[in-house]
């Protein structure tokens, strides 16, 4: 299912506890555009339990629904807090699976620009994460994101620092890519 709008799609992505949701909301407010939140977070909050490999397909389906809702509201720009590429990385990292249907649709739905949040923010446990925040875990999954983005053929940028400096860096990157 390819995305349904000619709007420019920006995805804020990366490892757990890297400020993706905060950055997504701040950018959407700045650009006065719609956004979608991460499906996995809402899914785990609703269930109140650790995820399993059986949860990957429902999360992917919900991710598509959340993105499509935001896309339908967009007139020029839409910002997503993660996308199916993130779902694939987490599925492989945590459960050793990479469902073919998700890989196919993720390729069809690739965004116009990716902002990869660096792991330079301190780990903030929230009770719902799958990682423990160890340096090794954070580096491993962060490198998986870098590898995937480098092979995506789409522009991406590593977003560093914290607070206002992180936001301003993301703004500069988005403004470099014309919104049609």
CSV table of C-alpha atoms in Angstrom, one decimal:
chain,number,residue,atom,x,y,z
A,1,UNK,CA,0.0,0.0,0.0
A,2,UNK,CA,1.8,3.1,-1.3
A,3,UNK,CA,1.2,6.3,0.6
A,4,UNK,CA,-1.8,8.2,-0.9
A,5,UNK,CA,-0.6,11.8,-1.1
A,6,UNK,CA,1.8,13.9,-3.1
A,7,UNK,CA,2.8,15.7,0.2
A,8,UNK,CA,6.4,15.6,1.3
A,9,UNK,CA,6.9,13.0,4.0
A,10,UNK,CA,9.6,13.5,6.7
A,11,UNK,CA,10.3,10.7,9.1
A,12,UNK,CA,11.9,11.2,12.5
A,13,UNK,CA,13.5,7.8,13.3
A,14,UNK,CA,16.1,6.1,15.4
A,15,UNK,CA,16.7,4.1,18.5
A,16,UNK,CA,14.7,4.2,21.7
A,17,UNK,CA,15.0,7.1,24.0
A,18,UNK,CA,16.4,9.5,21.4
A,19,UNK,CA,13.7,12.2,21.5
A,20,UNK,CA,11.8,11.2,18.3
A,21,UNK,CA,8.4,12.0,19.6
A,22,UNK,CA,9.4,15.3,21.1
A,23,UNK,CA,11.1,16.4,17.9
A,24,UNK,CA,8.2,15.2,15.7
A,25,UNK,CA,5.6,17.2,17.6
A,26,UNK,CA,7.9,20.3,17.8
A,27,UNK,CA,8.5,20.2,14.0
A,28,UNK,CA,4.8,19.7,13.2
A,29,UNK,CA,3.9,22.6,15.4
A,30,UNK,CA,6.5,24.8,13.7
A,31,UNK,CA,5.4,23.9,10.2
A,32,UNK,CA,1.8,23.7,11.2
A,33,UNK,CA,1.4,20.4,9.5
A,34,UNK,CA,-0.1,17.0,10.5
A,35,UNK,CA,2.0,14.3,12.0
A,36,UNK,CA,1.7,10.6,13.1
A,37,UNK,CA,3.0,9.0,16.2
A,38,UNK,CA,4.9,5.7,16.6
A,39,UNK,CA,2.5,2.8,16.4
A,40,UNK,CA,4.6,0.5,18.6
A,41,UNK,CA,4.5,2.9,21.5
A,42,UNK,CA,0.7,3.2,21.5
A,43,UNK,CA,0.3,-0.5,20.9
A,44,UNK,CA,2.5,-1.5,23.9
A,45,UNK,CA,0.8,1.2,26.1
A,46,UNK,CA,-2.6,-0.3,25.3
A,47,UNK,CA,-1.5,-3.8,26.1
A,48,UNK,CA,0.6,-3.0,29.1
A,49,UNK,CA,2.9,-5.9,28.5
A,50,UNK,CA,6.2,-6.7,26.7
A,51,UNK,CA,5.9,-7.2,23.0
A,52,UNK,CA,6.5,-10.5,21.2
A,53,UNK,CA,7.1,-11.4,17.6
A,54,UNK,CA,3.4,-12.0,17.1
A,55,UNK,CA,2.8,-8.2,17.7
A,56,UNK,CA,4.9,-7.2,14.6
A,57,UNK,CA,2.1,-7.5,12.0
A,58,UNK,CA,-0.5,-5.6,14.1
A,59,UNK,CA,2.0,-2.9,14.8
A,60,UNK,CA,2.9,-2.6,11.1
A,61,UNK,CA,-0.8,-2.4,10.2
A,62,UNK,CA,-1.4,0.3,12.8
A,63,UNK,CA,1.7,2.2,11.6
A,64,UNK,CA,0.3,2.4,8.1
A,65,UNK,CA,-3.1,3.5,9.4
A,66,UNK,CA,-1.5,6.3,11.5
A,67,UNK,CA,0.6,7.5,8.6
A,68,UNK,CA,-2.4,7.5,6.2
A,69,UNK,CA,-4.5,9.5,8.6
A,70,UNK,CA,-1.8,12.2,8.8
A,71,UNK,CA,-1.2,12.0,5.0
A,72,UNK,CA,-4.9,12.6,4.3
A,73,UNK,CA,-4.8,15.8,6.4
A,74,UNK,CA,-1.6,17.1,4.7
A,75,UNK,CA,-1.4,19.8,2.1
A,76,UNK,CA,2.3,20.1,1.7
A,77,UNK,CA,4.3,18.4,4.5
A,78,UNK,CA,3.6,15.6,6.9
A,79,UNK,CA,6.0,14.4,9.7
A,80,UNK,CA,6.0,10.8,11.0
A,81,UNK,CA,7.4,9.6,14.3
A,82,UNK,CA,9.0,6.5,12.8
A,83,UNK,CA,7.7,4.4,9.8
A,84,UNK,CA,7.7,0.8,8.6
A,85,UNK,CA,11.5,0.9,8.2
A,86,UNK,CA,11.7,1.3,12.0
A,87,UNK,CA,9.3,-1.6,12.4
A,88,UNK,CA,11.5,-3.8,10.3
A,89,UNK,CA,14.6,-2.9,12.2
A,90,UNK,CA,13.0,-3.5,15.6
A,91,UNK,CA,11.4,-6.8,14.4
A,92,UNK,CA,14.8,-8.1,13.2
A,93,UNK,CA,16.7,-6.8,16.2
A,94,UNK,CA,14.4,-8.1,18.9
A,95,UNK,CA,12.7,-11.1,17.4
A,96,UNK,CA,14.9,-12.2,14.5
A,97,UNK,CA,12.1,-11.8,11.9
A,98,UNK,CA,11.6,-9.6,8.9
A,99,UNK,CA,8.1,-10.3,7.5
A,100,UNK,CA,8.2,-10.2,3.6
A,101,UNK,CA,4.9,-8.2,3.4
A,102,UNK,CA,6.3,-5.5,5.7
A,103,UNK,CA,9.5,-5.3,3.7
A,104,UNK,CA,7.6,-4.9,0.5
A,105,UNK,CA,5.3,-2.2,1.7
A,106,UNK,CA,8.1,-0.4,3.6
A,107,UNK,CA,9.9,-0.1,0.3
A,108,UNK,CA,6.8,1.3,-1.5
A,109,UNK,CA,6.2,3.8,1.3
A,110,UNK,CA,9.7,5.1,1.7
A,111,UNK,CA,9.6,8.8,2.8
A,112,UNK,CA,11.2,11.8,1.1
A,113,UNK,CA,13.6,12.6,4.0
A,114,UNK,CA,14.7,10.9,7.1
A,115,UNK,CA,16.0,12.5,10.3
A,116,UNK,CA,17.9,10.0,12.3
A,117,UNK,CA,18.1,11.0,16.0
A,118,UNK,CA,21.5,10.3,17.4
A,119,UNK,CA,22.0,8.3,20.6
A,120,UNK,CA,23.7,11.3,22.2
A,121,UNK,CA,20.8,12.0,24.5
A,122,UNK,CA,20.9,10.3,27.9
A,123,UNK,CA,18.9,7.1,28.2
A,124,UNK,CA,15.5,7.8,29.9
A,125,UNK,CA,13.7,4.6,31.0
A,126,UNK,CA,9.9,4.8,30.7
A,127,UNK,CA,9.0,1.3,31.5
A,128,UNK,CA,7.8,0.4,28.0
A,129,UNK,CA,11.1,0.1,26.2
A,130,UNK,CA,12.6,-3.1,25.0
A,131,UNK,CA,16.3,-2.1,25.4
A,132,UNK,CA,18.0,-1.7,28.7
A,133,UNK,CA,19.9,1.4,27.6
A,134,UNK,CA,23.3,-0.2,27.5
A,135,UNK,CA,25.8,1.5,25.3
A,136,UNK,CA,26.3,-1.7,23.3
A,137,UNK,CA,22.6,-2.1,22.6
A,138,UNK,CA,22.2,1.5,21.6
A,139,UNK,CA,25.2,1.4,19.3
A,140,UNK,CA,24.0,-1.8,17.7
A,141,UNK,CA,20.5,-0.6,16.7
A,142,UNK,CA,21.8,2.8,15.8
A,143,UNK,CA,24.2,1.3,13.3
A,144,UNK,CA,21.3,-0.8,11.9
A,145,UNK,CA,19.4,2.5,11.2
A,146,UNK,CA,22.5,4.0,9.6
A,147,UNK,CA,23.0,1.0,7.3
A,148,UNK,CA,19.3,0.9,6.3
A,149,UNK,CA,19.2,4.6,5.6
A,150,UNK,CA,22.4,4.6,3.6
A,151,UNK,CA,20.9,1.8,1.4
A,152,UNK,CA,17.5,3.5,1.1
A,153,UNK,CA,18.5,5.9,-1.7
A,154,UNK,CA,16.7,8.7,0.1
A,155,UNK,CA,18.2,11.7,1.8
A,156,UNK,CA,18.8,11.5,5.5
A,157,UNK,CA,20.6,13.4,8.2
A,158,UNK,CA,21.9,12.6,11.6
A,159,UNK,CA,20.3,14.9,14.2
A,160,UNK,CA,22.5,15.6,17.2
A,161,UNK,CA,22.6,17.6,20.4
A,162,UNK,CA,19.6,18.3,22.6
A,163,UNK,CA,16.7,20.6,23.2
A,164,UNK,CA,16.6,23.8,21.0
A,165,UNK,CA,19.9,23.0,19.2
A,166,UNK,CA,18.5,19.6,18.1
A,167,UNK,CA,15.3,21.2,16.9
A,168,UNK,CA,17.1,23.9,15.0
A,169,UNK,CA,19.4,21.4,13.3
A,170,UNK,CA,16.3,19.4,12.2
A,171,UNK,CA,14.7,22.6,10.9
A,172,UNK,CA,17.8,23.5,8.8
A,173,UNK,CA,17.8,20.0,7.3
A,174,UNK,CA,14.1,20.1,6.4
A,175,UNK,CA,14.4,23.6,4.9
A,176,UNK,CA,17.3,22.3,2.7
A,177,UNK,CA,14.8,20.0,0.9
A,178,UNK,CA,12.0,22.0,-0.8
A,179,UNK,CA,8.5,21.1,0.2
A,180,UNK,CA,6.2,20.9,-2.8
